[in-house]
Short mmCIF file of C-alpha atoms and ligand atoms in Angstrom, two decimals:
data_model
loop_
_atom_site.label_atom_id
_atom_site.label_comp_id
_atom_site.label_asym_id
_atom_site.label_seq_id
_atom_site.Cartn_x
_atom_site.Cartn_y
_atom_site.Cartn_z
CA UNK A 1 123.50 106.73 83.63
CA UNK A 2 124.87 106.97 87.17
CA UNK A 3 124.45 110.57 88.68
CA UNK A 4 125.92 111.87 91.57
CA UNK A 5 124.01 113.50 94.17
CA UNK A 6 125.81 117.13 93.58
CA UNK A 7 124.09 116.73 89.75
CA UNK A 8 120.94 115.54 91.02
CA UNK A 9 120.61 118.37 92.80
CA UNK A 10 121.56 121.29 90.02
CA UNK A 11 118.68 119.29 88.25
CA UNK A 12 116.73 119.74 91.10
CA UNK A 13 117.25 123.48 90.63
CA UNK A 14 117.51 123.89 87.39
CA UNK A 15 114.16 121.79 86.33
CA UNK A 16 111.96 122.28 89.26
CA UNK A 17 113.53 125.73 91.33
CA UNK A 18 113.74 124.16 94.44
CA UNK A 19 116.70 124.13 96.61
CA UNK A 20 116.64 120.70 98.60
CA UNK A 21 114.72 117.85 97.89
CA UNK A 22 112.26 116.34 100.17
CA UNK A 23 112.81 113.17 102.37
CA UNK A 24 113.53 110.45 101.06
CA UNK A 25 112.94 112.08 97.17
CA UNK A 26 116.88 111.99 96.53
CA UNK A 27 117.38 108.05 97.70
CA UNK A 28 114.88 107.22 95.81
CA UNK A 29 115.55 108.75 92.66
CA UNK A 30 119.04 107.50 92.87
CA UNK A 31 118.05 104.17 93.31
CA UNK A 32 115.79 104.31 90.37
CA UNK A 33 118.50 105.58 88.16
CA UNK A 34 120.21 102.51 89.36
CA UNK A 35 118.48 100.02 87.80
CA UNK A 36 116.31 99.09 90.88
CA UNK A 37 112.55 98.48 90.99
CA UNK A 38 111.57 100.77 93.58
CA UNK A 39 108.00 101.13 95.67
CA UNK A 40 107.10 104.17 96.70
CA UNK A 41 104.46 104.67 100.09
CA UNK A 42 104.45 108.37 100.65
CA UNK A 43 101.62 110.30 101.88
CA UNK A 44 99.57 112.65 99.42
CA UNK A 45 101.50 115.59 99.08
CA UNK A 46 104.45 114.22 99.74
CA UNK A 47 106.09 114.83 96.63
CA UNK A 48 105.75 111.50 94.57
CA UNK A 49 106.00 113.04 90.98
CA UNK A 50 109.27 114.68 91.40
CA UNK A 51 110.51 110.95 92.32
CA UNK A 52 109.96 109.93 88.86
CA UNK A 53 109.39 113.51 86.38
CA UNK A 54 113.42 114.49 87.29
CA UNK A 55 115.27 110.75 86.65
CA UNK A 56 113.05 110.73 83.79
CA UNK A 57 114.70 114.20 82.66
CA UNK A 58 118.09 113.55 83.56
CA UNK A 59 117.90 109.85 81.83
CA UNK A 60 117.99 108.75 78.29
CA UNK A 61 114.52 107.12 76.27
CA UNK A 62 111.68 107.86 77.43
CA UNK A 63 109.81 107.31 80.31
CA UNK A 64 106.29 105.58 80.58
CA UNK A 65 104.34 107.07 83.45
CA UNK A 66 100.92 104.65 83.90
CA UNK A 67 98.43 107.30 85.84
CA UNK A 68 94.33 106.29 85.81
CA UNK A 69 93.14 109.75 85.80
CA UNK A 70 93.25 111.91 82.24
CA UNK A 71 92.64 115.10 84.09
CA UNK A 72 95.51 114.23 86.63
CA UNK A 73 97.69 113.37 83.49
CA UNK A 74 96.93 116.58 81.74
CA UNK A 75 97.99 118.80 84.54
CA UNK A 76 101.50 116.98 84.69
CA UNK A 77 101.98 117.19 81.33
CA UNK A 78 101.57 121.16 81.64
CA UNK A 79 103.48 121.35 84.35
CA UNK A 80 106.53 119.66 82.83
CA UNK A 81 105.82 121.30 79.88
CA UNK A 82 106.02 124.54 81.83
CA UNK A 83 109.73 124.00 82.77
CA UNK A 84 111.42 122.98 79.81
CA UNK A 85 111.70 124.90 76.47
CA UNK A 86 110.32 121.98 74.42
CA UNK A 87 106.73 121.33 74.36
CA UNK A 88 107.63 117.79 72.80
CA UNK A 89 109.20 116.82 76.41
CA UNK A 90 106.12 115.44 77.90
CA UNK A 91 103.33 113.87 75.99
CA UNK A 92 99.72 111.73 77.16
CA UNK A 93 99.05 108.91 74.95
CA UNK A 94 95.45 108.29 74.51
CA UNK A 95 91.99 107.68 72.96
CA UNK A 96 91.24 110.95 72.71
CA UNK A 97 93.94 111.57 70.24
CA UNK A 98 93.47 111.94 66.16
CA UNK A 99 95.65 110.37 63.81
CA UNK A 100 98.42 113.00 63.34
CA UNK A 101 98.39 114.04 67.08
CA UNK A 102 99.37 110.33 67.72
CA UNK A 103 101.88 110.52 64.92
CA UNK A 104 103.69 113.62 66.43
CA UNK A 105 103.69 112.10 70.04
CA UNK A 106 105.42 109.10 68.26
CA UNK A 107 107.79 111.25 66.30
CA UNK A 108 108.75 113.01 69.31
CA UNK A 109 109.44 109.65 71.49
CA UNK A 110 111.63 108.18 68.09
CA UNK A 111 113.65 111.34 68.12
CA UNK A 112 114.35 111.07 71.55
CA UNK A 113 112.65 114.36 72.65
CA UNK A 114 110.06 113.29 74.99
CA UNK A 115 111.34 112.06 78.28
CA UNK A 116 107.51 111.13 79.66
CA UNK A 117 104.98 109.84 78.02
CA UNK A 118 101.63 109.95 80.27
CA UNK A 119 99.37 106.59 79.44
CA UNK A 120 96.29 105.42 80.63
CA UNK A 121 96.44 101.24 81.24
CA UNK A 122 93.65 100.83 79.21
CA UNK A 123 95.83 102.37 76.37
CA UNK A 124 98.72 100.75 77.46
CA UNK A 125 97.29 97.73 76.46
CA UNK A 126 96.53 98.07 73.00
CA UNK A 127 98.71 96.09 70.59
CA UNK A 128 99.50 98.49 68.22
CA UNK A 129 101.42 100.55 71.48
CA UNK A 130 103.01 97.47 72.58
CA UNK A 131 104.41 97.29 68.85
CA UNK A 132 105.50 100.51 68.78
CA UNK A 133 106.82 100.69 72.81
CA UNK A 134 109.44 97.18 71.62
CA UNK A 135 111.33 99.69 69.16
CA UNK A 136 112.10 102.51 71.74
CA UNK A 137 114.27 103.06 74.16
CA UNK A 138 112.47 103.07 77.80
CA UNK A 139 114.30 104.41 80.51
CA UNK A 140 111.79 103.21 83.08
CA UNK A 141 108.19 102.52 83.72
CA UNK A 142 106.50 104.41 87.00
CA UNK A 143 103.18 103.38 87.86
CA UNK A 144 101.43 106.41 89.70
CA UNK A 145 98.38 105.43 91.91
CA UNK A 146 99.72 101.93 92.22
CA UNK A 147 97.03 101.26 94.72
CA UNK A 148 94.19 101.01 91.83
CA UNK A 149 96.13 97.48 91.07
CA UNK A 150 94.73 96.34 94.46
CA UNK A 151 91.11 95.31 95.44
CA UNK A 152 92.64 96.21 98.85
CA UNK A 153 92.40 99.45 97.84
CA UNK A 154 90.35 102.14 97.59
CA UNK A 155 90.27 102.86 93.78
CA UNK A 156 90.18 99.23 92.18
CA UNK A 157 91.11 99.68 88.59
CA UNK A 158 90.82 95.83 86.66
CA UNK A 159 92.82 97.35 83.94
CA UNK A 160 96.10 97.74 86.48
CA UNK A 161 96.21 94.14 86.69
CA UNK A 162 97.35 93.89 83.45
CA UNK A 163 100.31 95.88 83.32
CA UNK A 164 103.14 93.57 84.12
CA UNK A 165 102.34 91.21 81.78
CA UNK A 166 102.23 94.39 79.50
CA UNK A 167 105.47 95.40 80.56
CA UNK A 168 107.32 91.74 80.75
CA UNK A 169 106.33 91.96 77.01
CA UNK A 170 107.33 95.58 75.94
CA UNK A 171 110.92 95.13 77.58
CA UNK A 172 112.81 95.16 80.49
CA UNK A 173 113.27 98.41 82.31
CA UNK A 174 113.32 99.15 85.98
CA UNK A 175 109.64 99.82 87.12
CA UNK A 176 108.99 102.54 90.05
CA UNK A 177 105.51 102.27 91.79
CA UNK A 178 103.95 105.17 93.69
CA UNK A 179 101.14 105.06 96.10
CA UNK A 180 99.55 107.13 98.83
CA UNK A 181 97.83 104.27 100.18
CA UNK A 182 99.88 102.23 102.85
CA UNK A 183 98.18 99.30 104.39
CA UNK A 184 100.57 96.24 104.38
CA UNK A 185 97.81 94.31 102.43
CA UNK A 186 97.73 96.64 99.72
CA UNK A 187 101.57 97.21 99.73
CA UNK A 188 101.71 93.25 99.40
CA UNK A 189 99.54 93.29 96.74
CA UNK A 190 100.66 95.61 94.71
CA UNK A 191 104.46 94.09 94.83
CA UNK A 192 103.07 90.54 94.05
CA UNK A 193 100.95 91.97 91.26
CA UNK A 194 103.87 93.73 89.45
CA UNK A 195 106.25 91.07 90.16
CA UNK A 196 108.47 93.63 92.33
CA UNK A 197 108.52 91.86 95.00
CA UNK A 198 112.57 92.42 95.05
CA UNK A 199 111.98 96.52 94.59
CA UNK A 200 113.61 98.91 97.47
CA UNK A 201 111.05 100.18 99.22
CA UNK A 202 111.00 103.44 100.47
CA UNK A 203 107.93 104.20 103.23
CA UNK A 204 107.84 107.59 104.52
CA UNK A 205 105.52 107.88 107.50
CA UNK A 206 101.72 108.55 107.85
CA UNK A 207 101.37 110.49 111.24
CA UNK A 208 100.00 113.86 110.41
CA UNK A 209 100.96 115.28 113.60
CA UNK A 210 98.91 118.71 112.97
CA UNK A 211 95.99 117.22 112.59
CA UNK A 212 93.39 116.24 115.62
CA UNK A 213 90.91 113.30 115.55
CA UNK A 214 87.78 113.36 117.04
CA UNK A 215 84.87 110.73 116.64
CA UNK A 216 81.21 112.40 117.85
CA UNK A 217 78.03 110.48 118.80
CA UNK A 218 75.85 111.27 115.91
CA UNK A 219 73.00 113.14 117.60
CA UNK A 220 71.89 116.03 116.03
CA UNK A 221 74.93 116.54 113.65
CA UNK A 222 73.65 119.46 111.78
CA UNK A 223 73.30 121.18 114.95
CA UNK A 224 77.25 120.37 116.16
CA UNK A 225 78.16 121.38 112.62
CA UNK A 226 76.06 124.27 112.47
CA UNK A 227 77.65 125.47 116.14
CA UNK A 228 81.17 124.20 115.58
CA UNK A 229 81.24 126.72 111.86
CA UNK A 230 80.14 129.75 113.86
CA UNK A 231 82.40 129.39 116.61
CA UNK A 232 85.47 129.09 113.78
CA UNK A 233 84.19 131.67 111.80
CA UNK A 234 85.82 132.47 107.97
CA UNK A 235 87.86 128.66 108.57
CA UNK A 236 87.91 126.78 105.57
CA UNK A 237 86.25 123.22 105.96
CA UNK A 238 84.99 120.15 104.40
CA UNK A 239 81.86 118.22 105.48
CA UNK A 240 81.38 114.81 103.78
CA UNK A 241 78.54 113.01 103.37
CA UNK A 242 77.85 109.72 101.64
CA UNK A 243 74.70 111.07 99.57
CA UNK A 244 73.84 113.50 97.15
CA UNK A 245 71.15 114.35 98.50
CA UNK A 246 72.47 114.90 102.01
CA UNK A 247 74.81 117.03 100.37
CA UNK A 248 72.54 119.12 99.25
CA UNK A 249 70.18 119.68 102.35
CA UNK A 250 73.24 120.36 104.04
CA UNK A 251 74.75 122.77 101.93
CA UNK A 252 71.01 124.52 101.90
CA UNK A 253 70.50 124.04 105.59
CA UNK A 254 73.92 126.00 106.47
CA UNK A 255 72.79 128.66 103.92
CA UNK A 256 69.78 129.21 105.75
CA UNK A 257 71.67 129.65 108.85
CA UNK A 258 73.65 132.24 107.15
CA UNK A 259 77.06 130.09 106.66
CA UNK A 260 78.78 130.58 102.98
CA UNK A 261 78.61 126.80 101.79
CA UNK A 262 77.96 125.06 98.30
CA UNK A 263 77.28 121.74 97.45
CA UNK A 264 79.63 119.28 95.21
CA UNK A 265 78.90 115.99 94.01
CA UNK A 266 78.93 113.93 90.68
CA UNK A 267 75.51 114.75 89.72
CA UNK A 268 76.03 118.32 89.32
CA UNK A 269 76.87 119.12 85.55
CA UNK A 270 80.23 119.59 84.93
CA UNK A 271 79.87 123.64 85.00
CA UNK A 272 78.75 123.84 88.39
CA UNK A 273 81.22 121.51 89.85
CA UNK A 274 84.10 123.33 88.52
CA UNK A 275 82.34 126.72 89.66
CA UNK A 276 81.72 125.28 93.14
CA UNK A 277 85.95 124.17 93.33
CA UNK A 278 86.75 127.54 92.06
CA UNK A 279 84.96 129.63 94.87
CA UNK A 280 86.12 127.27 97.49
CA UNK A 281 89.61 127.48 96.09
CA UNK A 282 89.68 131.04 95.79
CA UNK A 283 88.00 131.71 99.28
CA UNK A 284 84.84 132.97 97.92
CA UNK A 285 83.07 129.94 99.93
CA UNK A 286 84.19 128.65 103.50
CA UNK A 287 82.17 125.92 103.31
CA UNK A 288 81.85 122.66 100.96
CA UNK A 289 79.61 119.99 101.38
CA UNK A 290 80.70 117.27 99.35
CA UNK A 291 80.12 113.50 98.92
CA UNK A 292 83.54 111.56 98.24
CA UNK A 293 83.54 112.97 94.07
CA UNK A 294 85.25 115.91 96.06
CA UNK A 295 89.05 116.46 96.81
CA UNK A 296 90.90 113.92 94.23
CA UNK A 297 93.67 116.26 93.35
CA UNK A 298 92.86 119.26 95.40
CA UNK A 299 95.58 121.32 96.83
CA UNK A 300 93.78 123.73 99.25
CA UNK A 301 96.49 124.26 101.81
CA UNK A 302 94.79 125.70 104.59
CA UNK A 303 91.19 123.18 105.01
CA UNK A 304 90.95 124.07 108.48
CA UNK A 305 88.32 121.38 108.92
CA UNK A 306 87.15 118.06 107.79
CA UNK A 307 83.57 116.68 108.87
CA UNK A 308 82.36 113.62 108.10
CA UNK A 309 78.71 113.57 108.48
CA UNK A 310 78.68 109.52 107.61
CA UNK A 311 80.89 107.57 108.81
CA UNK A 312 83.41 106.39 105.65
CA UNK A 313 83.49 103.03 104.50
CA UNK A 314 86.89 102.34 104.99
CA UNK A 315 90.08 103.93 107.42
CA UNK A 316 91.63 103.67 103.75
CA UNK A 317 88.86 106.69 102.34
CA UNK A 318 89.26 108.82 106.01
CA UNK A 319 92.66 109.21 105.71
CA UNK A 320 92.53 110.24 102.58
CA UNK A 321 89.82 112.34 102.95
CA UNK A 322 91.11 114.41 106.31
CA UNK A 323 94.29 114.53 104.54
CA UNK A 324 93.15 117.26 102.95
CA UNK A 325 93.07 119.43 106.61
CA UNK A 326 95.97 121.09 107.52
CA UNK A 327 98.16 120.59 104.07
CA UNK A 328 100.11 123.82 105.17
CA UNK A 329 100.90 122.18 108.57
CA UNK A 330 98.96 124.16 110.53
CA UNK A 331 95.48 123.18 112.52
CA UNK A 332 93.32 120.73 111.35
CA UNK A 333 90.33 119.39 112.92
CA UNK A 334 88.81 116.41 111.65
CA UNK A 335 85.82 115.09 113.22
CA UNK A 336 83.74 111.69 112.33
CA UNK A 337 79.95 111.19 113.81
CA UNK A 338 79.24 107.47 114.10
CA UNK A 339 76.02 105.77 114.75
CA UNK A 340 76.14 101.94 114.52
CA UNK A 341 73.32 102.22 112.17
CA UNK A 342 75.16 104.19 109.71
CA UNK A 343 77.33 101.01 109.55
CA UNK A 344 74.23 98.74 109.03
CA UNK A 345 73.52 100.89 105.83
CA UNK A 346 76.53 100.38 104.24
CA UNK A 347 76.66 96.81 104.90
CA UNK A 348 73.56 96.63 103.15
CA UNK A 349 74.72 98.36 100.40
CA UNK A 350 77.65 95.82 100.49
CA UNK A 351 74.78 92.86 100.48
CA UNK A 352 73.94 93.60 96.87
CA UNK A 353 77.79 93.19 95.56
CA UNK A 354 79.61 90.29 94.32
CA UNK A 355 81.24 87.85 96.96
CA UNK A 356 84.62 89.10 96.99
CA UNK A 357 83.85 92.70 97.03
CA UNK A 358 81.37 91.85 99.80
CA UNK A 359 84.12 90.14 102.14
CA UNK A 360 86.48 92.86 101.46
CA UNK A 361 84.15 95.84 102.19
CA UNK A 362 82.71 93.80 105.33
CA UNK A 363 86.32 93.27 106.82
CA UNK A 364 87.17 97.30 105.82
CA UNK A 365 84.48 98.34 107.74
CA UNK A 366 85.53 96.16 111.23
CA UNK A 367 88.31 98.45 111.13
CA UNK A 368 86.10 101.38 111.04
CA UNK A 369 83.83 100.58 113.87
CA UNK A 370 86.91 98.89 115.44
CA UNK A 371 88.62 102.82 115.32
CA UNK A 372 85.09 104.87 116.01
CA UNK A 373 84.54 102.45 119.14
CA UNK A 374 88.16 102.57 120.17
CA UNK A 375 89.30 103.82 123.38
CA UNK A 376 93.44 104.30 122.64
CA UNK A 377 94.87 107.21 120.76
CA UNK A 378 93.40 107.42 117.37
CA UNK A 379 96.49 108.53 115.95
CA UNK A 380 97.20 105.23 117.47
CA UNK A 381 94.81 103.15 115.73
CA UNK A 382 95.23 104.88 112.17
CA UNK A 383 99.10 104.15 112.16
CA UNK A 384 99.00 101.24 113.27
CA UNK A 385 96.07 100.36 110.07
CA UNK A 386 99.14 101.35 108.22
CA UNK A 387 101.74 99.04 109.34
CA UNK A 388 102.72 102.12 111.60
CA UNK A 389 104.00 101.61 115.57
CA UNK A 390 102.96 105.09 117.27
CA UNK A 391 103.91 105.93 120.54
CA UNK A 392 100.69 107.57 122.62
CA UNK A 393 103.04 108.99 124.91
CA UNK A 394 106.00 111.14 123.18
CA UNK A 395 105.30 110.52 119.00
CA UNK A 396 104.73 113.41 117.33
CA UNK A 397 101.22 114.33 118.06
CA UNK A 398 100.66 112.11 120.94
CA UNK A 399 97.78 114.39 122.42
CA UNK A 400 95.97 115.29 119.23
CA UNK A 401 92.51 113.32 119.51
CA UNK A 402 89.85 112.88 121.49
CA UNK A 403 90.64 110.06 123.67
CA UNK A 404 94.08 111.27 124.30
CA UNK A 405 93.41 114.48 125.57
CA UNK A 406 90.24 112.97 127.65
CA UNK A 407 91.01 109.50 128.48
CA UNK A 408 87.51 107.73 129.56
CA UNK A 409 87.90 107.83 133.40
CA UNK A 410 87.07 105.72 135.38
CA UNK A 411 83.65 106.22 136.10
CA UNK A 412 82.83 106.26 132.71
CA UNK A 413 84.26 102.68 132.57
CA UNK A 414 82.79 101.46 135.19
CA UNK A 415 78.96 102.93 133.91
CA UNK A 416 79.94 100.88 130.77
CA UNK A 417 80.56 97.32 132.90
CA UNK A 418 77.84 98.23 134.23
CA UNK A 419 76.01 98.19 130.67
CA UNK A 420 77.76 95.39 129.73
CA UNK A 421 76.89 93.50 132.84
CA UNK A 422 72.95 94.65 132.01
CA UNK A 423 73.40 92.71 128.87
CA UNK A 424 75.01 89.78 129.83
CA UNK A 425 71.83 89.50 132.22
CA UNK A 426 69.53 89.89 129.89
CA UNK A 427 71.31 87.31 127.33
CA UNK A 428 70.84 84.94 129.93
CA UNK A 429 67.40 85.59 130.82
P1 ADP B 1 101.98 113.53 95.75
O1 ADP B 1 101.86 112.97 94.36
O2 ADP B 1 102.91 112.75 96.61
O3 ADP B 1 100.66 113.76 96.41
P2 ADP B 1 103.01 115.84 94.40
O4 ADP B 1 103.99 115.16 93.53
O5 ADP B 1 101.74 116.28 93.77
O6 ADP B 1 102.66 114.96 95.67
O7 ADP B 1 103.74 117.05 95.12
C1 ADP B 1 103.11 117.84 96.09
C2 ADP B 1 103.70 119.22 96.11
O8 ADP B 1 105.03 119.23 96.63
C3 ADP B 1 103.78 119.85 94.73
O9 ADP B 1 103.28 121.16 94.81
C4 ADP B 1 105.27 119.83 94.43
O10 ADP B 1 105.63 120.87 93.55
C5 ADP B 1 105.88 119.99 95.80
N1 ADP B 1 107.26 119.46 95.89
C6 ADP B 1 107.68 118.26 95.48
N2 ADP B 1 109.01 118.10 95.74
C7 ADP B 1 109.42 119.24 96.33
C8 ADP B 1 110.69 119.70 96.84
N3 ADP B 1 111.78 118.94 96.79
N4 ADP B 1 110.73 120.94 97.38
C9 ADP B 1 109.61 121.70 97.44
N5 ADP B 1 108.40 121.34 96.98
C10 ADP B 1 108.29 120.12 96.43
MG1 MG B 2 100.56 112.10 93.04
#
């Protein structure tokens, strides 16, 4: 079904309320409903779902949306739900399903009613699925999270790396994958993996012009954290660590100094975590201290701050991570503390994993000492990561970090030949 871009939008309105879409949302839906494979690189919040939820309406058979999270999948499904007058619309296929639950969600898609189905891979795979996906009509297959197909990436799924042959052998409909994460490597894997290397692709940029990058010796962070909250009183902000239990001294620590802060992290029953999101959410907490369990699906739009009291283990996870500053498009202030030791740890912890993982992690965190060590723009170095050019000078943002706005003179340069020169000397001694 060919639409033109008049109906595209009504749908637009009619399905979703909004007026216009977002860039490039339109092209790519219309190349979708054209029978092209399409990849999609567009940042978090960008607006990937729409790209897929409205052909998916407007098209006929049903669509098969791959996502790897169940709680993701759930709130989808409500949301769709939420804007049509059929409850049968959008269904999730999984294990958690009984026997007549699965038989309605398959009535449904037979009748032609539902118009997504929501899958995890690992149920994707299962024969009796496959049998049942060769007798339907499929208007297209979007894989959400496409990065999870990619070691490359930062949320390595094995199961992904199954789904073309899964798809090759339910049919052939156009496939549309969706990512937030944009290095070239991962982009290359992901095509090869799904056999799409001939897909438009559609790339919107990464620059986060609102947002400021700073990298801090770490010396005495609890003190520059403790100083930097009270100076920026009632600002929301995130400070991760890479431990629970830094996360938790932290979260007491600022307590004690009489900041509002809670901890999160995966070892906190399920209760607590959800009552910890809630406050912070609703404002009733400025502060969270978090390890990385935090943020996955967390629309907060005005994070004022993002600390990271260890430095990540990949640019991949800090771009992600201060990603979540400045969502409204106003401030955000996202500040690293590095200490080549920290980087020592976590190669350690990289010691103890199998070869591949080893070289990968190893050559992910080069980049990160290569960017905390840097001297150019930051903004510079992050784009570039993701196959980004960035001019220092005039982009968007161009004065928004730390070595931009204070350039190491040249004094400073010439006390670190001098260093350098000390070493040298004693290398040779
Ligand atoms: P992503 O998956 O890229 O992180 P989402 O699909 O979750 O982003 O969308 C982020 C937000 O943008 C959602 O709140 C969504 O409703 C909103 N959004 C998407 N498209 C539009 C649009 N055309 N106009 C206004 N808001 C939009
Ligand atoms: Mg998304």
């Amino acid at each position: 079904m060919k639409s033109s871009l008049k109906d595209l939008s009504i749908s637009l309105k009619k399905y979703f309320g909004f007026n216009s879409f977002k860039e490039p949302q339109e092209q790519i839906i219309q190349s979708l409903l054209n029978k092209n494979n399409v990849f999609v690189l567009m940042p978090t919040g960008g607006g990937k779902s729409l790209c897929y939820q409205l052909p998916a309406l407007i098209s006929e058979g049903t669509a098969i949306v791959v996502s790897p999270l169940i709680a993701l999948m759930k709130n989808q499904v409500d949301a769709v739900r939420g804007i049509s007058s059929n409850d049968g619309v959008a269904h999730v296929l999984n294990s958690s399903l009984n026997k007549t639950e699965v038989k309605k969600v398959k009535d449904d898609i037979s009748m032609g009613i539902t118009k997504l189905l929501y899958v995890a891979p690992e149920s994707l795979t299962k024969e009796e699925y496959v049998d049942f996906f060769k007798t339907i009509n499929i208007s297209f297959f979007a894989i959400d999270e496409a990065h999870c197909i990619s070691e490359w990436g930062h949320d390595f799924r094995p199961e992904y790396r199954n789904l073309r042959h899964i798809i090759e052998k339910i049919g052939n409909a156009p496939v549309i994958a969706l990512t937030a994460t944009a290095t070239p490597k991962v982009q290359d894997d992901i095509q090869k993996t799904l056999g799409m290397t001939n897909a438009k692709v559609f790339k919107s940029s990464f620059n986060r012009p609102n947002l400021f990058y700073e990298i801090r010796p770490k010396v005495n962070p609890e003190k520059q954290i403790i100083k930097y909250i009270k100076e920026n009183p009632g600002k929301s902000g995130i400070i991760y660590c890479l431990s629970r239990k830094k996360v938790e001294e932290l979260a007491e620590l600022l307590k004690v100094n009489g900041i509002n802060a809670l901890p999160y992290h995966a070892g906190l029953d399920a209760k607590s975590r959800a009552l910890h999101q809630d406050k912070f959410l609703m404002e009733e907490v400025d502060v969270i201290c978090a390890t990385i369990a935090f943020g996955m699906g967390i629309d907060k739009p005005d994070v004022r701050f993002v600390f990271h009291y260890d430095i990540p283990k990949s640019l991949e996870s800090y771009y992600q991570e201060t990603g979540r500053a400045g969502r409204d498009g106003g401030e955000g202030h996202c500040i690293a503390f590095y200490d080549y030791k920290d980087i020592e740890k976590l190669e350690k912890f990289l010691a103890a994993k199998p070869v591949s993982e080893r070289e990968i992690g190893m050559q992910l965190l080069q980049e990160v000492v290569g960017y905390a060590e840097t001297s150019m723009s930051r903004r510079k170095y992050l784009l570039h990561y993701f196959g980004e050019e960035f001019d220092e000078n005039h982009g968007l943002g161009s004065k928004m970090d730390d070595n931009s706005l204070n350039p190491k003179n040249m004094i400073n340069v010439s006390e670190e030949m001098k260093q350098m020169l000390i070493i040298v000397e004693k290398t040779q001694e």
